[in-house]
Amino acid sequence: MTSEPHVGLTGLATMGANLARNLAHHAIPVAVHNRTFSRTEKFIADYGSEGPLSAYESTADWVSALSRPRLLISMVQAGAPTDAVIEEIIPHLDPGDILIDGGNANFRDTQRRHRSVAQHGVHFLGAGVSGGEEGALNGPSIMPGGDRDPYERAVRPVFEAIAAQVDGTPCCTYVGPDGAGHYVKMVHNGIEYADMQLIAESYDLLRHGAGLEVPEIAACFEQWNQSELESFLIEISARVLAKTDEASGQPLVDVILDAAEQKGTGRWTAQNALELGVPLTGITEAVFARTLSALKSERVAAAGRLAGPAPGTSRGDETLVDDLGHALYASKIVSYAQGFAQMAAASQAEGWGLDLGAMATIWRGGCIIRARFLDRIREAYGADPALANLMLAEFFAQALERAQDPWRRVVAKAAEMGIPAPAFSSSLAYYDGYRRARGPASLIQGLRDLFGAHTYRRIDREGAFHISWSGDGAENEI
Ligand code: NAP
């Protein structure tokens, strides 16, 4: 590489700043830029000595400083700010240059931007970057999508250098055309929502069902992290639960307002599942649980009005503690099965040719949902790339079989105790619904035919049928 800046990065908030430092730590010369120059100045003052970093105030100077073809990364707020940045940069670029949006864009926006940027002869890549602040600095999981040739030629060596590595394999692979990278990042975030909701429900049941104290719950998560549940989110759950609030001396979790916020990727995942017709109950319940949590004042009022069992504090339900680990693992399998089924459906609908095993591979390190069992998902798709549902892979089918008795006990006890467990119970309902050769939808079809003449199909012969419900009662083939 020449000493000219090889990568231009704009957007020096948390993610961009750490990504720029990560690049510089790998001796990749980076020209940095930010809308507000004071942020650029502070960045250079704080980190300029860490590696080949140079700063530019104007977009024109920043772009012209780069070696050709140019490689530019935008790490700004998703939505309108990303459009504003693209609009600002494009007039300064030449055909053949490569512009990468590393923010959390909606994949439909990425598809649109890909088309419009291509009109200028510029290659556009939408790359999902996961791992938060720490990942961006020390090795994220990167999900790049867009034009493959420029990716392989110019971007791959850079991304593979800065990505997390697991067993010598970088947590980065070309995902697919146009919006595929941002799509996979969206589903990754959706799965993260479901994982976090399952963790929150486990905490609630350990505390108010089994009567454990917060430090004991922290210890329980630590123990789970030594098991098949080993994952980053379980590990940090133990850390958050072990933290004491210095001002009050109480567990920090007791002084944090119980209203979860969200930035939209979980909602997008659920919306897209509805559009595709993919049952995505775990992630969707997790989004709804956050919205319900945000209705704090309504909940406080309802707590004094609506009847039901009060959350318990009595100790001693050892079975529940033990059962929860199994229920958590089984429900987690279901939410990943649903997320992977959604990616398969999107790949089919968009013609992306997603390699699902490769997605599991690049999520093994760097990202927020990194977990031991992603290796098993990788193996499952390696053995059968056309696997209809992850739950059908031998390893997972057996794990679900082993977990199902405790899983059912947890869901039943939660309902009896009045402790909401939407992710646990919807996962179990999905599992039971999926393994049901014949379900009750025949009645729904009958009802639809009665009130709307929507017709139904029969199990014994082809065709669409309608009953003359208000006439002679005869069945007619339509
Ligand atoms: P952010 O808070 O999402 O965005 C702040 C950055 O955007 C600042 O550099 C800001 O510049 C710039 N910006 C905002 N509006 C702009 C505009 N109209 N024109 C030009 N620049 C504008 O920062 P972040 O948390 O570091 O995230 C960056 C991207 O990565 C986002 O798309 C985010 O969704 C994604 N992401 C974030 C995380 C995370 O953990 N934070 C993880 C994965 C992905 P000024 O300094 O001038 O305001």
Short mmCIF file of C-alpha atoms and ligand atoms in Angstrom, two decimals:
data_model
loop_
_atom_site.label_atom_id
_atom_site.label_comp_id
_atom_site.label_asym_id
_atom_site.label_seq_id
_atom_site.Cartn_x
_atom_site.Cartn_y
_atom_site.Cartn_z
CA MET A 1 0.00 0.00 0.00
CA THR A 2 1.15 3.53 -0.71
CA SER A 3 1.46 6.16 2.00
CA GLU A 4 -1.50 7.98 0.43
CA PRO A 5 -4.64 7.37 2.46
CA HIS A 6 -6.03 4.08 1.24
CA VAL A 7 -9.40 4.36 2.97
CA GLY A 8 -11.52 7.44 3.54
CA LEU A 9 -13.88 7.27 6.50
CA THR A 10 -16.57 9.81 7.32
CA GLY A 11 -18.61 9.82 10.52
CA LEU A 12 -16.45 9.85 13.63
CA ALA A 13 -19.01 9.03 16.32
CA THR A 14 -18.64 5.78 18.30
CA MET A 15 -18.56 3.31 15.40
CA GLY A 16 -16.68 5.36 12.83
CA ALA A 17 -13.98 6.48 15.26
CA ASN A 18 -13.32 2.95 16.45
CA LEU A 19 -13.36 1.52 12.95
CA ALA A 20 -10.85 4.17 11.81
CA ARG A 21 -8.57 3.27 14.73
CA ASN A 22 -8.94 -0.42 13.93
CA LEU A 23 -7.89 0.25 10.31
CA ALA A 24 -4.95 2.35 11.49
CA HIS A 25 -3.88 -0.38 13.94
CA HIS A 26 -3.60 -2.65 10.90
CA ALA A 27 -1.31 -0.11 9.19
CA ILE A 28 -4.02 0.83 6.69
CA PRO A 29 -3.70 4.58 6.03
CA VAL A 30 -7.03 6.28 6.76
CA ALA A 31 -8.20 9.78 5.89
CA VAL A 32 -10.90 10.77 8.37
CA HIS A 33 -13.70 13.28 7.96
CA ASN A 34 -16.78 14.33 9.88
CA ARG A 35 -19.56 16.84 9.20
CA THR A 36 -18.64 18.76 12.34
CA PHE A 37 -14.91 19.41 12.15
CA SER A 38 -14.43 19.78 15.90
CA ARG A 39 -15.17 16.07 16.21
CA THR A 40 -12.44 15.33 13.64
CA GLU A 41 -9.98 17.54 15.53
CA LYS A 42 -10.74 15.83 18.80
CA PHE A 43 -10.38 12.41 17.17
CA ILE A 44 -6.94 13.29 15.82
CA ALA A 45 -5.88 14.84 19.11
CA ASP A 46 -6.92 11.69 21.01
CA TYR A 47 -5.87 8.96 18.59
CA GLY A 48 -3.78 10.51 15.79
CA SER A 49 -0.61 8.87 17.09
CA GLU A 50 -2.06 5.35 17.00
CA GLY A 51 -1.36 4.82 13.30
CA PRO A 52 -1.52 6.32 9.78
CA LEU A 53 -4.47 8.66 10.35
CA SER A 54 -4.91 11.99 8.56
CA ALA A 55 -7.73 14.50 8.95
CA TYR A 56 -9.55 16.69 6.45
CA GLU A 57 -12.13 19.38 7.01
CA SER A 58 -13.71 19.77 3.57
CA THR A 59 -15.27 16.90 1.65
CA ALA A 60 -13.34 17.94 -1.49
CA ASP A 61 -9.94 17.81 0.26
CA TRP A 62 -10.81 14.56 1.99
CA VAL A 63 -11.88 12.80 -1.21
CA SER A 64 -9.01 14.10 -3.34
CA ALA A 65 -6.46 12.89 -0.79
CA LEU A 66 -7.37 9.25 -1.39
CA SER A 67 -5.48 6.79 -3.59
CA ARG A 68 -7.39 5.59 -6.70
CA PRO A 69 -9.73 3.88 -7.14
CA ARG A 70 -11.03 5.45 -3.98
CA LEU A 71 -12.42 3.41 -1.11
CA LEU A 72 -14.74 5.42 1.11
CA ILE A 73 -16.67 4.30 4.16
CA SER A 74 -19.61 6.22 5.59
CA MET A 75 -20.34 5.52 9.27
CA VAL A 76 -23.05 8.09 9.89
CA GLN A 77 -26.56 7.89 11.27
CA ALA A 78 -28.86 5.72 9.15
CA GLY A 79 -31.71 7.22 7.13
CA ALA A 80 -31.70 10.79 5.82
CA PRO A 81 -28.16 11.58 7.13
CA THR A 82 -26.78 8.72 5.00
CA ASP A 83 -28.54 10.11 1.91
CA ALA A 84 -27.14 13.56 2.72
CA VAL A 85 -23.61 12.18 2.97
CA ILE A 86 -23.91 10.26 -0.31
CA GLU A 87 -25.24 13.34 -2.07
CA GLU A 88 -22.34 15.36 -0.72
CA ILE A 89 -19.67 12.84 -1.72
CA ILE A 90 -20.85 11.67 -5.15
CA PRO A 91 -19.95 14.83 -7.15
CA HIS A 92 -16.32 14.40 -6.00
CA LEU A 93 -15.99 10.76 -7.08
CA ASP A 94 -14.84 9.15 -10.34
CA PRO A 95 -16.21 6.05 -12.04
CA GLY A 96 -14.73 2.94 -10.47
CA ASP A 97 -14.55 4.42 -6.98
CA ILE A 98 -16.15 2.40 -4.19
CA LEU A 99 -18.51 3.86 -1.61
CA ILE A 100 -19.45 1.74 1.40
CA ASP A 101 -22.28 2.48 3.81
CA GLY A 102 -21.31 0.78 7.07
CA GLY A 103 -24.30 2.08 9.05
CA ASN A 104 -27.48 0.23 9.95
CA ALA A 105 -29.37 1.09 6.78
CA ASN A 106 -32.72 -0.40 5.88
CA PHE A 107 -31.95 -2.85 3.06
CA ARG A 108 -34.59 -1.25 0.82
CA ASP A 109 -32.69 2.06 1.16
CA THR A 110 -29.48 0.23 0.27
CA GLN A 111 -31.11 -1.21 -2.85
CA ARG A 112 -32.26 2.27 -3.86
CA ARG A 113 -28.85 3.82 -3.16
CA HIS A 114 -27.12 1.02 -5.05
CA ARG A 115 -29.18 1.86 -8.13
CA SER A 116 -28.71 5.61 -7.91
CA VAL A 117 -24.96 5.52 -7.14
CA ALA A 118 -24.43 3.08 -10.05
CA GLN A 119 -25.63 5.83 -12.42
CA HIS A 120 -22.37 7.66 -11.64
CA GLY A 121 -20.25 4.58 -12.37
CA VAL A 122 -19.49 4.31 -8.65
CA HIS A 123 -19.72 0.94 -6.88
CA PHE A 124 -21.93 0.95 -3.80
CA LEU A 125 -21.65 -1.56 -0.99
CA GLY A 126 -23.93 -1.82 2.01
CA ALA A 127 -22.02 -3.43 4.84
CA GLY A 128 -23.54 -4.42 8.16
CA VAL A 129 -21.03 -3.95 10.98
CA SER A 130 -21.75 -5.58 14.31
CA GLY A 131 -19.95 -5.61 17.60
CA GLY A 132 -20.67 -2.16 19.01
CA GLU A 133 -17.85 0.05 20.19
CA GLU A 134 -15.55 -2.75 21.30
CA GLY A 135 -16.07 -4.80 18.13
CA ALA A 136 -15.48 -1.83 15.83
CA LEU A 137 -12.16 -1.23 17.58
CA ASN A 138 -10.87 -4.75 18.02
CA GLY A 139 -12.63 -6.78 15.35
CA PRO A 140 -16.28 -6.62 14.32
CA SER A 141 -18.36 -9.06 12.34
CA ILE A 142 -18.82 -7.52 8.89
CA MET A 143 -21.64 -8.36 6.47
CA PRO A 144 -20.87 -6.70 3.12
CA GLY A 145 -23.33 -6.73 0.23
CA GLY A 146 -23.34 -5.10 -3.19
CA ASP A 147 -21.10 -5.34 -6.25
CA ARG A 148 -18.99 -8.45 -5.92
CA ASP A 149 -16.02 -7.66 -8.20
CA PRO A 150 -14.92 -4.46 -6.50
CA TYR A 151 -15.53 -6.13 -3.15
CA GLU A 152 -13.18 -9.01 -3.95
CA ARG A 153 -10.61 -6.75 -5.58
CA ALA A 154 -10.39 -3.84 -3.20
CA VAL A 155 -12.52 -4.24 -0.10
CA ARG A 156 -12.03 -7.81 0.99
CA PRO A 157 -8.37 -7.48 2.08
CA VAL A 158 -9.24 -4.42 4.15
CA PHE A 159 -12.34 -5.90 5.80
CA GLU A 160 -10.73 -9.27 6.44
CA ALA A 161 -7.80 -7.52 8.13
CA ILE A 162 -9.97 -5.62 10.59
CA ALA A 163 -12.72 -8.21 11.22
CA ALA A 164 -12.78 -10.52 14.23
CA GLN A 165 -11.12 -13.89 13.61
CA VAL A 166 -12.36 -17.24 14.89
CA ASP A 167 -10.13 -20.30 14.38
CA GLY A 168 -8.19 -18.27 11.80
CA THR A 169 -11.34 -17.47 9.80
CA PRO A 170 -12.33 -13.81 9.47
CA CYS A 171 -15.85 -12.93 10.61
CA CYS A 172 -16.54 -11.33 7.25
CA THR A 173 -17.75 -12.71 3.98
CA TYR A 174 -19.38 -11.36 0.85
CA VAL A 175 -23.10 -11.77 1.57
CA GLY A 176 -24.81 -11.06 -1.75
CA PRO A 177 -25.93 -8.37 -4.21
CA ASP A 178 -27.38 -4.89 -3.46
CA GLY A 179 -29.08 -4.86 -0.02
CA ALA A 180 -28.14 -8.40 1.06
CA GLY A 181 -25.48 -7.32 3.57
CA HIS A 182 -27.76 -4.87 5.34
CA TYR A 183 -30.57 -7.41 5.24
CA VAL A 184 -28.46 -10.00 7.05
CA LYS A 185 -27.36 -7.36 9.56
CA MET A 186 -31.03 -6.52 10.14
CA VAL A 187 -31.89 -10.16 10.89
CA HIS A 188 -28.78 -10.37 13.11
CA ASN A 189 -30.15 -7.44 15.11
CA GLY A 190 -33.60 -9.05 15.20
CA ILE A 191 -32.09 -12.21 16.67
CA GLU A 192 -30.25 -10.00 19.16
CA TYR A 193 -33.65 -8.60 20.25
CA ALA A 194 -35.00 -12.13 20.79
CA ASP A 195 -31.88 -13.23 22.69
CA MET A 196 -32.14 -10.21 24.98
CA GLN A 197 -35.85 -10.73 25.57
CA LEU A 198 -35.27 -14.39 26.50
CA ILE A 199 -32.54 -13.29 28.89
CA ALA A 200 -34.87 -10.69 30.44
CA GLU A 201 -37.65 -13.27 30.87
CA SER A 202 -35.17 -15.68 32.48
CA TYR A 203 -34.06 -12.97 34.90
CA ASP A 204 -37.69 -12.16 35.75
CA LEU A 205 -38.55 -15.80 36.41
CA LEU A 206 -35.39 -16.41 38.44
CA ARG A 207 -36.16 -13.38 40.57
CA HIS A 208 -39.93 -13.46 40.91
CA GLY A 209 -40.58 -17.14 40.25
CA ALA A 210 -37.64 -18.86 41.97
CA GLY A 211 -37.07 -16.01 44.44
CA LEU A 212 -33.34 -15.57 43.80
CA GLU A 213 -31.53 -12.39 44.81
CA VAL A 214 -29.87 -10.34 42.04
CA PRO A 215 -26.27 -11.46 42.87
CA GLU A 216 -27.46 -15.09 42.80
CA ILE A 217 -28.98 -14.48 39.37
CA ALA A 218 -25.67 -13.01 38.21
CA ALA A 219 -23.98 -16.22 39.39
CA CYS A 220 -26.58 -18.29 37.55
CA PHE A 221 -25.82 -16.46 34.27
CA GLU A 222 -22.12 -16.96 34.88
CA GLN A 223 -22.75 -20.67 35.29
CA TRP A 224 -24.89 -20.76 32.14
CA ASN A 225 -22.01 -19.17 30.30
CA GLN A 226 -19.97 -22.31 31.02
CA SER A 227 -22.62 -24.44 29.29
CA GLU A 228 -24.14 -24.85 25.83
CA LEU A 229 -25.59 -21.35 26.40
CA GLU A 230 -22.12 -19.77 26.26
CA SER A 231 -22.45 -16.46 24.44
CA PHE A 232 -21.52 -12.80 24.67
CA LEU A 233 -25.02 -11.73 25.77
CA ILE A 234 -25.15 -14.30 28.60
CA GLU A 235 -21.66 -13.24 29.68
CA ILE A 236 -22.57 -9.54 29.83
CA SER A 237 -25.89 -10.31 31.55
CA ALA A 238 -23.84 -11.66 34.46
CA ARG A 239 -21.77 -8.45 34.45
CA VAL A 240 -24.78 -6.11 34.37
CA LEU A 241 -26.53 -8.06 37.15
CA ALA A 242 -23.39 -8.05 39.31
CA LYS A 243 -23.08 -4.27 39.12
CA THR A 244 -24.02 -2.23 42.18
CA ASP A 245 -25.28 1.35 41.92
CA GLU A 246 -22.78 3.49 43.81
CA ALA A 247 -25.32 6.17 44.75
CA SER A 248 -27.91 3.87 46.30
CA GLY A 249 -25.96 0.71 47.08
CA GLN A 250 -28.66 -1.28 45.28
CA PRO A 251 -28.15 -3.57 42.29
CA LEU A 252 -27.86 -1.30 39.24
CA VAL A 253 -30.66 -3.24 37.54
CA ASP A 254 -33.02 -2.01 40.29
CA VAL A 255 -32.38 1.67 39.61
CA ILE A 256 -32.56 1.54 35.80
CA LEU A 257 -35.98 2.57 34.44
CA ASP A 258 -37.76 -0.54 33.12
CA ALA A 259 -38.62 0.92 29.70
CA ALA A 260 -36.62 -0.56 26.80
CA GLU A 261 -35.75 1.63 23.84
CA GLN A 262 -35.09 0.64 20.24
CA LYS A 263 -33.63 2.09 17.08
CA GLY A 264 -35.70 0.15 14.55
CA THR A 265 -33.82 -2.88 13.22
CA GLY A 266 -35.96 -5.29 15.28
CA ARG A 267 -39.13 -3.65 14.01
CA TRP A 268 -37.86 -3.83 10.41
CA THR A 269 -37.12 -7.54 10.84
CA ALA A 270 -40.64 -8.18 12.09
CA GLN A 271 -42.22 -6.04 9.36
CA ASN A 272 -40.24 -7.85 6.70
CA ALA A 273 -41.27 -11.24 8.12
CA LEU A 274 -44.91 -10.19 7.81
CA GLU A 275 -44.31 -9.15 4.20
CA LEU A 276 -42.57 -12.43 3.38
CA GLY A 277 -45.14 -14.53 5.26
CA VAL A 278 -42.49 -16.07 7.53
CA PRO A 279 -43.54 -16.92 11.11
CA LEU A 280 -41.08 -14.91 13.19
CA THR A 281 -42.66 -15.08 16.60
CA GLY A 282 -39.60 -14.81 18.86
CA ILE A 283 -38.19 -11.61 17.36
CA THR A 284 -41.63 -10.04 16.93
CA GLU A 285 -42.60 -10.78 20.54
CA ALA A 286 -39.31 -9.22 21.61
CA VAL A 287 -40.17 -6.02 19.71
CA PHE A 288 -43.66 -5.94 21.22
CA ALA A 289 -42.27 -6.60 24.71
CA ARG A 290 -40.06 -3.52 24.34
CA THR A 291 -43.03 -1.42 23.22
CA LEU A 292 -45.11 -2.71 26.15
CA SER A 293 -42.25 -1.94 28.55
CA ALA A 294 -42.21 1.63 27.24
CA LEU A 295 -45.85 2.13 28.36
CA LYS A 296 -44.52 2.74 31.86
CA SER A 297 -47.21 5.10 33.20
CA GLU A 298 -50.05 2.94 31.81
CA ARG A 299 -48.47 -0.12 33.42
CA VAL A 300 -48.15 1.61 36.77
CA ALA A 301 -51.84 2.56 36.63
CA ALA A 302 -52.88 -0.94 35.52
CA ALA A 303 -50.84 -2.56 38.29
CA GLY A 304 -53.32 -1.19 40.82
CA ARG A 305 -56.37 -2.08 38.76
CA LEU A 306 -56.02 -5.39 36.92
CA ALA A 307 -56.29 -8.65 38.86
CA GLY A 308 -53.79 -11.49 38.74
CA PRO A 309 -51.12 -13.21 40.79
CA ALA A 310 -48.56 -10.79 42.24
CA PRO A 311 -44.96 -11.51 41.26
CA GLY A 312 -43.72 -13.86 43.97
CA THR A 313 -40.62 -13.56 46.07
CA SER A 314 -40.71 -16.92 47.85
CA ARG A 315 -37.51 -18.92 47.57
CA GLY A 316 -36.93 -22.49 46.88
CA ASP A 317 -38.11 -23.51 43.41
CA GLU A 318 -34.89 -25.27 42.47
CA THR A 319 -36.61 -27.05 39.59
CA LEU A 320 -37.47 -23.74 37.99
CA VAL A 321 -33.84 -22.58 38.16
CA ASP A 322 -32.71 -25.78 36.49
CA ASP A 323 -35.56 -25.82 33.98
CA LEU A 324 -34.89 -22.25 32.87
CA GLY A 325 -31.48 -23.06 31.41
CA HIS A 326 -33.09 -25.71 29.19
CA ALA A 327 -36.01 -23.47 28.25
CA LEU A 328 -33.64 -20.66 27.37
CA TYR A 329 -31.56 -22.90 25.12
CA ALA A 330 -34.62 -24.38 23.36
CA SER A 331 -36.23 -20.97 22.82
CA LYS A 332 -32.94 -19.61 21.52
CA ILE A 333 -32.76 -22.44 18.98
CA VAL A 334 -36.28 -21.51 17.86
CA SER A 335 -35.49 -17.82 17.42
CA TYR A 336 -32.40 -18.63 15.35
CA ALA A 337 -34.40 -21.19 13.33
CA GLN A 338 -36.95 -18.48 12.58
CA GLY A 339 -34.30 -15.88 11.69
CA PHE A 340 -32.53 -18.30 9.36
CA ALA A 341 -35.85 -19.31 7.77
CA GLN A 342 -36.52 -15.63 7.16
CA MET A 343 -33.12 -15.15 5.50
CA ALA A 344 -33.79 -18.20 3.31
CA ALA A 345 -37.16 -16.76 2.25
CA ALA A 346 -35.67 -13.32 1.52
CA SER A 347 -32.83 -14.87 -0.44
CA GLN A 348 -35.37 -16.68 -2.58
CA ALA A 349 -37.56 -13.58 -3.03
CA GLU A 350 -34.66 -11.26 -3.88
CA GLY A 351 -32.50 -13.77 -5.78
CA TRP A 352 -29.54 -13.21 -3.45
CA GLY A 353 -28.25 -16.78 -3.16
CA LEU A 354 -27.42 -16.39 0.55
CA ASP A 355 -25.13 -19.04 2.02
CA LEU A 356 -26.75 -19.52 5.44
CA GLY A 357 -23.86 -21.58 6.81
CA ALA A 358 -21.51 -18.70 5.97
CA MET A 359 -23.75 -16.30 7.89
CA ALA A 360 -23.48 -18.50 10.98
CA THR A 361 -19.71 -18.60 10.44
CA ILE A 362 -19.27 -14.82 10.41
CA TRP A 363 -21.47 -14.41 13.49
CA ARG A 364 -19.20 -16.65 15.59
CA GLY A 365 -17.00 -13.72 16.60
CA GLY A 366 -17.04 -9.95 16.84
CA CYS A 367 -20.79 -9.49 16.86
CA ILE A 368 -23.30 -9.10 19.67
CA ILE A 369 -24.97 -12.49 19.11
CA ARG A 370 -21.71 -14.44 19.05
CA ALA A 371 -22.35 -17.78 20.71
CA ARG A 372 -20.91 -21.24 20.98
CA PHE A 373 -23.82 -22.88 19.18
CA LEU A 374 -23.29 -20.91 15.96
CA ASP A 375 -20.69 -23.57 15.12
CA ARG A 376 -23.52 -26.11 15.20
CA ILE A 377 -25.65 -23.94 12.91
CA ARG A 378 -22.71 -23.70 10.50
CA GLU A 379 -22.35 -27.49 10.57
CA ALA A 380 -26.08 -28.00 10.03
CA TYR A 381 -26.14 -25.87 6.86
CA GLY A 382 -22.81 -27.37 5.77
CA ALA A 383 -24.40 -30.84 5.89
CA ASP A 384 -27.59 -29.70 4.15
CA PRO A 385 -27.58 -26.23 2.54
CA ALA A 386 -31.27 -26.67 1.64
CA LEU A 387 -32.32 -27.45 5.23
CA ALA A 388 -35.99 -26.38 5.49
CA ASN A 389 -35.72 -25.44 9.16
CA LEU A 390 -32.82 -25.49 11.59
CA MET A 391 -34.94 -27.38 14.13
CA LEU A 392 -34.88 -30.36 11.74
CA ALA A 393 -31.09 -30.71 11.83
CA GLU A 394 -30.23 -33.76 13.94
CA PHE A 395 -28.25 -31.84 16.56
CA PHE A 396 -31.02 -29.30 17.13
CA ALA A 397 -33.90 -31.79 16.92
CA GLN A 398 -32.22 -33.78 19.69
CA ALA A 399 -31.50 -30.67 21.76
CA LEU A 400 -35.17 -29.65 21.51
CA GLU A 401 -36.28 -33.15 22.45
CA ARG A 402 -34.08 -33.10 25.55
CA ALA A 403 -35.21 -29.61 26.56
CA GLN A 404 -38.90 -29.89 25.97
CA ASP A 405 -40.13 -31.12 29.37
CA PRO A 406 -38.41 -28.33 31.34
CA TRP A 407 -39.38 -25.86 28.59
CA ARG A 408 -43.07 -26.77 29.01
CA ARG A 409 -42.80 -26.56 32.80
CA VAL A 410 -41.30 -23.06 32.56
CA VAL A 411 -44.05 -21.79 30.24
CA ALA A 412 -46.78 -23.37 32.39
CA LYS A 413 -45.33 -22.00 35.65
CA ALA A 414 -44.88 -18.52 34.16
CA ALA A 415 -48.56 -18.48 33.15
CA GLU A 416 -49.66 -19.75 36.57
CA MET A 417 -47.54 -17.17 38.38
CA GLY A 418 -48.66 -14.31 36.15
CA ILE A 419 -45.11 -13.58 34.99
CA PRO A 420 -45.14 -12.61 31.31
CA ALA A 421 -42.88 -14.82 29.20
CA PRO A 422 -43.89 -13.99 25.62
CA ALA A 423 -40.65 -15.13 23.98
CA PHE A 424 -40.55 -18.43 25.88
CA SER A 425 -44.21 -19.22 25.24
CA SER A 426 -44.33 -18.11 21.61
CA SER A 427 -41.20 -20.17 20.85
CA LEU A 428 -42.80 -23.23 22.37
CA ALA A 429 -46.03 -22.58 20.46
CA TYR A 430 -44.04 -22.31 17.22
CA TYR A 431 -42.26 -25.58 17.98
CA ASP A 432 -45.54 -27.32 18.70
CA GLY A 433 -47.22 -25.74 15.68
CA TYR A 434 -44.37 -26.69 13.36
CA ARG A 435 -44.34 -30.34 14.44
CA ARG A 436 -48.11 -30.68 14.02
CA ALA A 437 -49.00 -32.64 10.88
CA ARG A 438 -52.62 -31.51 11.07
CA GLY A 439 -53.69 -28.32 12.84
CA PRO A 440 -56.89 -26.35 13.33
CA ALA A 441 -56.56 -24.09 10.25
CA SER A 442 -59.24 -26.16 8.50
CA LEU A 443 -61.79 -24.42 10.73
CA ILE A 444 -60.38 -21.01 9.76
CA GLN A 445 -60.83 -21.92 6.11
CA GLY A 446 -64.41 -23.03 6.82
CA LEU A 447 -65.14 -19.72 8.54
CA ARG A 448 -63.60 -17.74 5.70
CA ASP A 449 -65.72 -19.60 3.21
CA LEU A 450 -68.89 -18.99 5.24
CA PHE A 451 -68.54 -15.25 5.73
CA GLY A 452 -66.59 -14.29 2.62
CA ALA A 453 -66.95 -17.12 0.06
CA HIS A 454 -63.14 -17.35 0.13
CA THR A 455 -63.27 -21.09 -0.79
CA TYR A 456 -61.23 -23.91 0.71
CA ARG A 457 -59.16 -26.82 -0.57
CA ARG A 458 -59.95 -30.41 0.38
CA ILE A 459 -57.55 -33.09 1.60
CA ASP A 460 -58.99 -35.73 -0.71
CA ARG A 461 -59.10 -34.03 -4.10
CA GLU A 462 -57.68 -31.08 -6.05
CA GLY A 463 -59.55 -27.82 -6.58
CA ALA A 464 -61.13 -24.91 -4.71
CA PHE A 465 -64.54 -25.43 -3.13
CA HIS A 466 -67.35 -23.29 -1.78
CA ILE A 467 -70.43 -24.25 0.16
CA SER A 468 -73.73 -22.54 -0.51
CA TRP A 469 -74.03 -21.63 3.21
CA SER A 470 -77.26 -19.66 2.91
CA GLY A 471 -78.70 -21.69 0.05
CA ASP A 472 -79.08 -25.40 -0.42
CA GLY A 473 -75.88 -26.27 1.48
CA ALA A 474 -74.34 -27.90 -1.57
CA GLU A 475 -70.59 -27.91 -2.13
CA ASN A 476 -69.46 -26.57 -5.50
CA GLU A 477 -66.05 -26.69 -7.11
CA ILE A 478 -65.05 -23.15 -8.12
P1 NAP B 1 -24.66 7.82 15.18
O1 NAP B 1 -24.98 8.46 16.47
O2 NAP B 1 -25.62 6.90 14.58
O3 NAP B 1 -24.33 8.96 14.10
C1 NAP B 1 -23.53 10.07 14.42
C2 NAP B 1 -22.65 10.43 13.23
O4 NAP B 1 -23.48 10.74 12.10
C3 NAP B 1 -21.80 11.65 13.52
O5 NAP B 1 -20.55 11.47 12.90
C4 NAP B 1 -22.60 12.76 12.86
O6 NAP B 1 -21.84 13.86 12.49
C5 NAP B 1 -23.08 12.04 11.62
N1 NAP B 1 -24.23 12.70 11.00
C6 NAP B 1 -25.49 12.79 11.49
N2 NAP B 1 -26.28 13.47 10.63
C7 NAP B 1 -25.49 13.81 9.58
C8 NAP B 1 -25.71 14.51 8.37
N3 NAP B 1 -26.93 14.97 8.05
N4 NAP B 1 -24.68 14.67 7.52
C9 NAP B 1 -23.46 14.19 7.81
N5 NAP B 1 -23.17 13.52 8.94
C10 NAP B 1 -24.18 13.34 9.81
O7 NAP B 1 -23.21 7.13 15.32
P2 NAP B 1 -22.77 5.65 15.70
O8 NAP B 1 -23.49 5.14 16.90
O9 NAP B 1 -21.30 5.65 15.68
O10 NAP B 1 -23.31 4.78 14.47
C11 NAP B 1 -22.87 5.00 13.14
C12 NAP B 1 -23.64 4.05 12.24
O11 NAP B 1 -23.33 2.71 12.63
C13 NAP B 1 -25.15 4.21 12.35
O12 NAP B 1 -25.73 3.96 11.11
C14 NAP B 1 -25.53 3.13 13.33
O13 NAP B 1 -26.86 2.67 13.17
C15 NAP B 1 -24.54 2.03 12.99
N6 NAP B 1 -24.22 1.10 14.09
C16 NAP B 1 -24.09 1.55 15.36
C17 NAP B 1 -23.74 0.65 16.36
C18 NAP B 1 -23.53 1.11 17.78
O14 NAP B 1 -23.32 0.25 18.65
N7 NAP B 1 -23.54 2.39 18.06
C19 NAP B 1 -23.53 -0.69 16.05
C20 NAP B 1 -23.65 -1.11 14.73
C21 NAP B 1 -23.99 -0.19 13.75
P3 NAP B 1 -21.71 15.14 13.48
O15 NAP B 1 -20.55 14.84 14.38
O16 NAP B 1 -21.46 16.27 12.56
O17 NAP B 1 -23.01 15.25 14.23
#
